[in-house]
């Protein structure tokens, strides 16, 4: 009688266990039928039951269910929960049963669920991006990468190239500049939008205040893509702002060789040469203006440069008490000629700006210049 009782008890336990595992299968079927809410209720019951709480298969299906819930807009934390369930499945599968048997039995199921999670997480990230929920998009792109690394035995980073780029972009929008830089670098390595990836990575380093990496990234871009004008321009701008004039001039000369019809390069070289080689600066400003007759910045800077020339001549005339009258008059007349050149360019610049504040500043300069050349009527008109 005792033996019969034990057999009956064992049969009851097996039936109870089978009933709970049937819930896992039922949840899977409901998922296939797109009855997501029912699938969630059923798999939660399986997770809560002691018979299936330590069954790895419970958690692979739970991951599929919760991932789909967020991908379809029914749960805002489904992807995060799905990843946690897969980690639980991996943990259980690595242990096997109570006797340590069956280790790795669910390896295939886990990999398939990781592949499913990758799809669901990417869809969720796209949804988040559309809703401008960039932090959630960032986290979901991170989950895509995690899932991809676990869905196959041989992981190939190239397959994630677009994810790297999108993740880096989302991280930038969240102010996570180090993460953004890291993944833009990965995007470059995977050869997805490599030039843009390096430019954006350099901008991340700028935000982080890491000029060493900013410079190195742009130089790497120039070395790999020497004909890319945007990389070259960013590198030149970096050297200008860092006041590394010799480096900036070297790259500007290279840039002008590659693109001799770009007025911005002549403007930048002129700006750098104002102190080092003023006459060369005049030539480059004039070259830039000849290419773009409405180049406001070049026109204004050239006018200001002629003012500086005139001021220096005037200062030289008055600094030496032993200077002859003839030499004095020559310097003062030359100064007036420089002021007249300046007026010509400042007059042109007024017509090119809609800013009343800027016009006011220009008129102030012109008022003084007209006075210096002896045109007092014009000087009064500038008031």
Short mmCIF file of C-alpha atoms in Angstrom, two decimals:
data_model
loop_
_atom_site.label_atom_id
_atom_site.label_comp_id
_atom_site.label_asym_id
_atom_site.label_seq_id
_atom_site.Cartn_x
_atom_site.Cartn_y
_atom_site.Cartn_z
CA UNK A 1 0.00 0.00 0.00
CA UNK A 2 2.85 2.41 0.85
CA UNK A 3 4.51 1.80 -2.52
CA UNK A 4 1.26 2.49 -4.32
CA UNK A 5 0.82 5.73 -2.35
CA UNK A 6 4.31 6.90 -3.33
CA UNK A 7 3.65 6.13 -6.99
CA UNK A 8 0.41 8.09 -6.88
CA UNK A 9 2.14 11.03 -5.15
CA UNK A 10 4.91 11.05 -7.77
CA UNK A 11 2.31 10.97 -10.50
CA UNK A 12 0.51 13.93 -8.93
CA UNK A 13 3.77 15.91 -8.78
CA UNK A 14 4.54 15.12 -12.38
CA UNK A 15 1.03 16.18 -13.38
CA UNK A 16 1.36 19.47 -11.48
CA UNK A 17 4.76 20.14 -13.08
CA UNK A 18 3.39 19.33 -16.52
CA UNK A 19 0.43 21.64 -15.90
CA UNK A 20 2.74 24.54 -15.10
CA UNK A 21 5.00 23.87 -18.08
CA UNK A 22 1.84 23.80 -20.16
CA UNK A 23 1.35 27.41 -19.12
CA UNK A 24 4.74 28.25 -20.64
CA UNK A 25 3.67 26.62 -23.90
CA UNK A 26 0.32 28.37 -23.71
CA UNK A 27 2.03 31.74 -23.27
CA UNK A 28 4.14 30.99 -26.34
CA UNK A 29 1.05 30.16 -28.38
CA UNK A 30 -0.74 33.31 -27.24
CA UNK A 31 2.30 35.29 -28.29
CA UNK A 32 2.15 33.76 -31.75
CA UNK A 33 -1.56 34.65 -31.91
CA UNK A 34 -0.68 38.23 -30.89
CA UNK A 35 -2.75 37.94 -27.71
CA UNK A 36 -0.03 39.77 -25.80
CA UNK A 37 -1.92 40.68 -22.63
CA UNK A 38 -3.03 37.07 -22.14
CA UNK A 39 0.49 35.86 -22.85
CA UNK A 40 1.78 38.19 -20.14
CA UNK A 41 -0.75 36.96 -17.56
CA UNK A 42 -0.01 33.32 -18.33
CA UNK A 43 3.78 33.59 -18.27
CA UNK A 44 3.62 35.58 -15.02
CA UNK A 45 1.70 32.67 -13.47
CA UNK A 46 4.43 30.29 -14.62
CA UNK A 47 7.15 32.53 -13.15
CA UNK A 48 5.29 32.72 -9.83
CA UNK A 49 4.85 28.96 -9.54
CA UNK A 50 7.59 27.02 -7.78
CA UNK A 51 7.33 24.21 -10.34
CA UNK A 52 8.43 26.43 -13.21
CA UNK A 53 10.19 29.27 -11.37
CA UNK A 54 13.54 27.51 -11.90
CA UNK A 55 12.85 26.30 -15.44
CA UNK A 56 15.06 28.10 -17.98
CA UNK A 57 12.41 27.71 -20.68
CA UNK A 58 10.03 29.84 -18.63
CA UNK A 59 12.32 32.82 -18.92
CA UNK A 60 13.07 32.53 -22.62
CA UNK A 61 9.34 32.74 -23.33
CA UNK A 62 8.94 35.51 -20.73
CA UNK A 63 11.66 37.48 -22.55
CA UNK A 64 9.84 37.04 -25.86
CA UNK A 65 6.56 38.19 -24.32
CA UNK A 66 7.90 41.25 -22.52
CA UNK A 67 10.05 42.30 -25.46
CA UNK A 68 7.01 42.21 -27.74
CA UNK A 69 4.94 44.16 -25.20
CA UNK A 70 7.29 47.14 -25.39
CA UNK A 71 7.82 46.84 -29.14
CA UNK A 72 4.05 47.16 -29.59
CA UNK A 73 3.72 50.04 -27.15
CA UNK A 74 2.04 48.09 -24.35
CA UNK A 75 4.85 48.33 -21.79
CA UNK A 76 7.51 50.99 -21.31
CA UNK A 77 9.94 48.71 -19.44
CA UNK A 78 9.39 45.47 -21.33
CA UNK A 79 12.80 45.38 -23.03
CA UNK A 80 14.62 45.90 -19.74
CA UNK A 81 12.57 43.11 -18.16
CA UNK A 82 13.12 40.84 -21.17
CA UNK A 83 16.89 41.22 -20.84
CA UNK A 84 16.69 40.41 -17.12
CA UNK A 85 14.68 37.26 -17.90
CA UNK A 86 17.22 36.11 -20.46
CA UNK A 87 20.02 36.63 -17.96
CA UNK A 88 18.02 34.47 -15.55
CA UNK A 89 17.59 31.80 -18.24
CA UNK A 90 21.35 31.81 -18.88
CA UNK A 91 22.03 31.46 -15.16
CA UNK A 92 19.67 28.50 -14.80
CA UNK A 93 20.92 26.81 -17.96
CA UNK A 94 24.50 27.06 -16.72
CA UNK A 95 23.55 25.23 -13.49
CA UNK A 96 21.39 22.47 -14.93
CA UNK A 97 18.88 20.69 -12.72
CA UNK A 98 19.13 19.96 -9.00
CA UNK A 99 21.62 17.18 -9.76
CA UNK A 100 23.66 19.36 -12.14
CA UNK A 101 22.39 17.56 -15.20
CA UNK A 102 21.12 19.11 -18.41
CA UNK A 103 23.62 21.98 -18.47
CA UNK A 104 23.30 23.84 -21.77
CA UNK A 105 20.01 22.19 -22.62
CA UNK A 106 18.39 25.54 -23.39
CA UNK A 107 21.35 27.10 -25.18
CA UNK A 108 19.56 27.05 -28.54
CA UNK A 109 16.34 28.48 -27.07
CA UNK A 110 18.29 31.24 -25.33
CA UNK A 111 20.05 32.21 -28.54
CA UNK A 112 16.73 32.29 -30.40
CA UNK A 113 15.21 34.49 -27.69
CA UNK A 114 18.23 36.79 -27.87
CA UNK A 115 17.60 37.12 -31.61
CA UNK A 116 13.96 37.93 -30.90
CA UNK A 117 14.95 40.45 -28.23
CA UNK A 118 17.28 42.15 -30.72
CA UNK A 119 14.36 42.70 -33.11
CA UNK A 120 12.01 43.90 -30.37
CA UNK A 121 14.59 46.20 -28.78
CA UNK A 122 15.45 47.79 -32.12
CA UNK A 123 11.77 48.39 -32.89
CA UNK A 124 11.32 49.89 -29.43
CA UNK A 125 14.33 52.16 -29.96
CA UNK A 126 12.85 53.34 -33.26
CA UNK A 127 9.55 54.04 -31.52
CA UNK A 128 11.36 55.95 -28.76
CA UNK A 129 13.30 57.99 -31.30
CA UNK A 130 10.08 58.98 -33.04
CA UNK A 131 8.67 60.08 -29.69
CA UNK A 132 11.92 61.99 -28.90
CA UNK A 133 12.46 59.76 -25.88
CA UNK A 134 16.18 59.58 -26.58
CA UNK A 135 17.33 58.09 -23.28
CA UNK A 136 15.01 55.12 -23.67
CA UNK A 137 16.16 54.79 -27.29
CA UNK A 138 19.77 54.80 -26.09
CA UNK A 139 19.09 52.06 -23.54
CA UNK A 140 17.20 49.97 -26.07
CA UNK A 141 20.03 50.26 -28.61
CA UNK A 142 22.39 49.05 -25.87
CA UNK A 143 20.11 46.06 -25.38
CA UNK A 144 20.20 45.35 -29.13
CA UNK A 145 23.99 45.10 -28.91
CA UNK A 146 23.80 42.84 -25.84
CA UNK A 147 21.28 40.58 -27.55
CA UNK A 148 23.32 40.42 -30.76
CA UNK A 149 26.43 39.38 -28.85
CA UNK A 150 24.49 36.51 -27.29
CA UNK A 151 22.41 35.30 -30.23
CA UNK A 152 25.32 33.74 -32.13
CA UNK A 153 28.56 31.96 -31.29
CA UNK A 154 30.69 34.06 -33.66
CA UNK A 155 29.89 37.73 -33.07
CA UNK A 156 30.69 40.12 -35.92
CA UNK A 157 30.76 43.79 -34.98
CA UNK A 158 30.15 44.84 -38.59
CA UNK A 159 26.57 43.59 -38.33
CA UNK A 160 25.98 46.23 -35.64
CA UNK A 161 27.42 49.17 -37.57
CA UNK A 162 24.09 51.00 -37.91
CA UNK A 163 23.26 50.33 -34.26
CA UNK A 164 26.58 51.84 -33.17
CA UNK A 165 25.84 55.00 -35.16
CA UNK A 166 22.26 55.31 -33.89
CA UNK A 167 23.28 54.57 -30.31
CA UNK A 168 26.03 57.19 -30.50
CA UNK A 169 23.52 59.73 -31.84
CA UNK A 170 21.03 58.98 -29.06
CA UNK A 171 23.77 59.22 -26.43
CA UNK A 172 24.79 62.63 -27.83
CA UNK A 173 21.22 63.88 -27.48
CA UNK A 174 21.20 62.65 -23.86
CA UNK A 175 24.44 64.47 -23.06
CA UNK A 176 26.28 61.15 -22.61
CA UNK A 177 29.29 62.39 -24.54
CA UNK A 178 31.78 59.70 -23.53
CA UNK A 179 29.41 56.93 -24.55
CA UNK A 180 28.62 58.81 -27.73
CA UNK A 181 32.31 59.14 -28.59
CA UNK A 182 32.95 55.45 -27.88
CA UNK A 183 30.20 54.30 -30.23
CA UNK A 184 31.00 56.80 -32.97
CA UNK A 185 34.52 55.33 -32.83
CA UNK A 186 33.01 51.84 -33.17
CA UNK A 187 30.91 53.04 -36.09
CA UNK A 188 34.11 54.27 -37.76
CA UNK A 189 35.81 50.92 -37.13
CA UNK A 190 32.82 49.12 -38.64
CA UNK A 191 33.06 51.48 -41.65
CA UNK A 192 29.54 52.87 -41.25
CA UNK A 193 29.49 56.62 -42.13
CA UNK A 194 33.18 56.64 -41.15
CA UNK A 195 33.91 60.28 -41.95
CA UNK A 196 30.85 61.61 -40.14
CA UNK A 197 31.49 59.24 -37.24
CA UNK A 198 34.95 60.67 -36.68
CA UNK A 199 33.74 64.27 -36.95
CA UNK A 200 30.98 63.61 -34.42
CA UNK A 201 33.40 61.75 -32.13
CA UNK A 202 35.70 64.80 -32.21
CA UNK A 203 32.74 67.01 -31.24
CA UNK A 204 32.07 64.69 -28.28
CA UNK A 205 35.68 65.11 -27.14
CA UNK A 206 35.26 68.86 -27.49
CA UNK A 207 32.27 68.67 -25.14
CA UNK A 208 34.35 66.57 -22.74
CA UNK A 209 37.19 69.10 -22.88
CA UNK A 210 39.58 66.42 -24.17
CA UNK A 211 41.50 68.30 -26.86
CA UNK A 212 44.14 65.58 -27.12
CA UNK A 213 41.59 63.03 -28.31
CA UNK A 214 39.77 65.65 -30.36
CA UNK A 215 42.92 66.44 -32.31
CA UNK A 216 43.92 62.78 -32.64
CA UNK A 217 40.47 61.83 -33.95
CA UNK A 218 40.46 64.57 -36.60
CA UNK A 219 44.02 63.71 -37.65
CA UNK A 220 42.98 60.07 -37.95
CA UNK A 221 40.12 61.21 -40.15
CA UNK A 222 42.47 63.24 -42.37
CA UNK A 223 44.94 60.36 -42.63
CA UNK A 224 42.21 57.93 -43.67
CA UNK A 225 40.20 60.35 -45.82
CA UNK A 226 42.60 63.07 -47.02
CA UNK A 227 40.11 64.27 -49.66
CA UNK A 228 37.24 64.79 -47.24
CA UNK A 229 36.75 68.57 -47.06
CA UNK A 230 34.60 68.48 -43.91
CA UNK A 231 37.20 66.59 -41.90
CA UNK A 232 39.92 68.94 -43.11
CA UNK A 233 37.85 71.99 -42.26
CA UNK A 234 37.13 70.67 -38.76
CA UNK A 235 40.83 70.01 -38.24
CA UNK A 236 41.73 73.53 -39.37
CA UNK A 237 39.05 75.05 -37.12
CA UNK A 238 40.43 73.08 -34.18
CA UNK A 239 43.96 74.40 -34.75
CA UNK A 240 42.68 77.96 -35.14
CA UNK A 241 40.68 77.86 -31.90
CA UNK A 242 43.61 76.15 -30.13
CA UNK A 243 45.87 78.96 -31.44
CA UNK A 244 48.20 76.42 -33.05
CA UNK A 245 48.85 78.72 -35.98
CA UNK A 246 51.67 76.80 -37.62
CA UNK A 247 49.66 73.59 -37.72
CA UNK A 248 46.59 75.45 -38.94
CA UNK A 249 48.56 77.12 -41.74
CA UNK A 250 50.05 73.80 -42.83
CA UNK A 251 46.62 72.21 -43.16
CA UNK A 252 45.17 75.35 -44.77
CA UNK A 253 47.85 75.28 -47.44
CA UNK A 254 46.98 71.63 -48.03
CA UNK A 255 43.29 72.48 -48.15
CA UNK A 256 43.82 75.23 -50.73
CA UNK A 257 45.79 72.83 -52.92
CA UNK A 258 42.88 70.40 -52.84
CA UNK A 259 40.14 73.00 -53.20
CA UNK A 260 41.51 76.25 -54.66
CA UNK A 261 38.04 77.66 -55.28
CA UNK A 262 36.92 77.63 -51.66
CA UNK A 263 36.83 81.24 -50.33
CA UNK A 264 36.56 80.06 -46.71
CA UNK A 265 40.06 78.61 -46.83
CA UNK A 266 41.53 81.90 -48.07
CA UNK A 267 39.61 83.77 -45.36
CA UNK A 268 40.94 81.45 -42.65
CA UNK A 269 44.52 81.74 -43.90
CA UNK A 270 44.20 85.53 -44.08
CA UNK A 271 42.87 85.63 -40.52
CA UNK A 272 45.86 83.64 -39.28
CA UNK A 273 48.33 85.76 -41.25
CA UNK A 274 47.09 89.15 -40.04
CA UNK A 275 49.89 89.29 -37.47
CA UNK A 276 52.41 86.96 -39.12
CA UNK A 277 52.25 88.25 -42.70
CA UNK A 278 49.79 91.16 -43.08
CA UNK A 279 50.42 91.69 -46.79
CA UNK A 280 49.69 88.04 -47.48
CA UNK A 281 46.51 88.44 -45.40
CA UNK A 282 45.36 91.30 -47.65
CA UNK A 283 45.95 89.14 -50.73
CA UNK A 284 43.96 86.24 -49.29
CA UNK A 285 41.07 88.45 -48.14
CA UNK A 286 40.90 89.97 -51.62
CA UNK A 287 41.00 86.49 -53.14
CA UNK A 288 38.12 85.35 -50.94
CA UNK A 289 36.07 88.45 -51.83
CA UNK A 290 36.77 87.97 -55.54
CA UNK A 291 35.21 84.51 -55.25
CA UNK A 292 32.28 85.69 -53.14
CA UNK A 293 31.53 89.38 -53.49
CA UNK A 294 29.08 89.21 -50.57
CA UNK A 295 31.51 87.54 -48.15
CA UNK A 296 30.67 89.79 -45.19
CA UNK A 297 33.32 88.56 -42.75
CA UNK A 298 36.13 88.90 -45.29
CA UNK A 299 34.98 92.39 -46.31
CA UNK A 300 34.78 93.60 -42.70
CA UNK A 301 38.12 92.03 -41.70
CA UNK A 302 39.87 93.59 -44.69
CA UNK A 303 38.45 96.99 -43.78
CA UNK A 304 39.66 96.58 -40.21
CA UNK A 305 43.08 95.48 -41.42
CA UNK A 306 43.46 98.68 -43.45
CA UNK A 307 42.48 100.64 -40.31
CA UNK A 308 45.31 98.89 -38.44
CA UNK A 309 47.75 99.76 -41.23
CA UNK A 310 46.70 103.41 -41.07
CA UNK A 311 46.89 103.53 -37.29
CA UNK A 312 50.42 102.11 -37.32
CA UNK A 313 51.59 104.71 -39.86
CA UNK A 314 50.05 107.48 -37.78
CA UNK A 315 51.66 106.10 -34.62
CA UNK A 316 55.05 105.94 -36.33
CA UNK A 317 54.69 109.57 -37.48
CA UNK A 318 54.00 110.86 -33.97
CA UNK A 319 56.33 108.54 -32.03
CA UNK A 320 59.61 109.97 -33.29
CA UNK A 321 60.17 113.55 -32.15
CA UNK A 322 63.16 113.86 -34.50
CA UNK A 323 61.29 112.91 -37.65
CA UNK A 324 61.48 115.41 -40.51
CA UNK A 325 58.39 117.30 -41.58
CA UNK A 326 58.53 115.70 -45.02
CA UNK A 327 58.67 112.21 -43.54
CA UNK A 328 55.92 113.08 -41.09
CA UNK A 329 53.66 114.36 -43.88
CA UNK A 330 54.36 111.26 -45.98
CA UNK A 331 53.38 108.90 -43.17
CA UNK A 332 50.23 110.86 -42.35
CA UNK A 333 49.18 110.96 -46.01
CA UNK A 334 49.83 107.23 -46.32
CA UNK A 335 47.71 106.66 -43.23
CA UNK A 336 44.85 108.57 -44.86
CA UNK A 337 45.11 106.38 -47.96
CA UNK A 338 44.79 103.27 -45.79
CA UNK A 339 41.74 104.80 -44.06
CA UNK A 340 40.16 105.46 -47.46
CA UNK A 341 40.63 101.81 -48.40
CA UNK A 342 39.05 100.82 -45.10
CA UNK A 343 36.04 103.07 -45.73
CA UNK A 344 35.46 101.46 -49.12
CA UNK A 345 35.15 98.00 -47.55
CA UNK A 346 33.15 99.13 -44.53
CA UNK A 347 30.64 100.82 -46.82
CA UNK A 348 30.22 97.54 -48.68
CA UNK A 349 29.74 95.62 -45.43
CA UNK A 350 26.87 97.84 -44.24
CA UNK A 351 24.72 96.74 -47.15
CA UNK A 352 25.36 93.07 -46.34
CA UNK A 353 23.99 92.96 -42.79
CA UNK A 354 20.47 93.29 -41.41
CA UNK A 355 21.72 93.72 -37.85
CA UNK A 356 21.23 97.27 -36.57
CA UNK A 357 23.74 96.60 -33.80
CA UNK A 358 26.46 95.66 -36.29
CA UNK A 359 25.59 98.59 -38.54
CA UNK A 360 25.91 100.91 -35.54
CA UNK A 361 29.41 99.61 -34.81
CA UNK A 362 30.46 100.01 -38.44
CA UNK A 363 29.09 103.55 -38.58
CA UNK A 364 31.09 104.41 -35.47
CA UNK A 365 34.29 103.27 -37.20
CA UNK A 366 33.37 105.15 -40.38
CA UNK A 367 32.62 108.35 -38.46
CA UNK A 368 36.16 108.26 -37.03
CA UNK A 369 37.72 107.40 -40.40
CA UNK A 370 36.02 110.26 -42.24
CA UNK A 371 37.23 112.60 -39.52
CA UNK A 372 40.79 111.24 -39.89
CA UNK A 373 40.84 111.93 -43.64
CA UNK A 374 39.37 115.40 -43.16
CA UNK A 375 35.88 114.76 -44.54
CA UNK A 376 34.05 116.39 -41.62
CA UNK A 377 30.70 116.53 -43.41
CA UNK A 378 30.64 112.77 -43.92
CA UNK A 379 31.82 112.29 -40.37
CA UNK A 380 28.79 114.24 -39.09
CA UNK A 381 26.45 112.19 -41.28
CA UNK A 382 27.61 109.06 -39.50
CA UNK A 383 26.30 110.37 -36.16
#
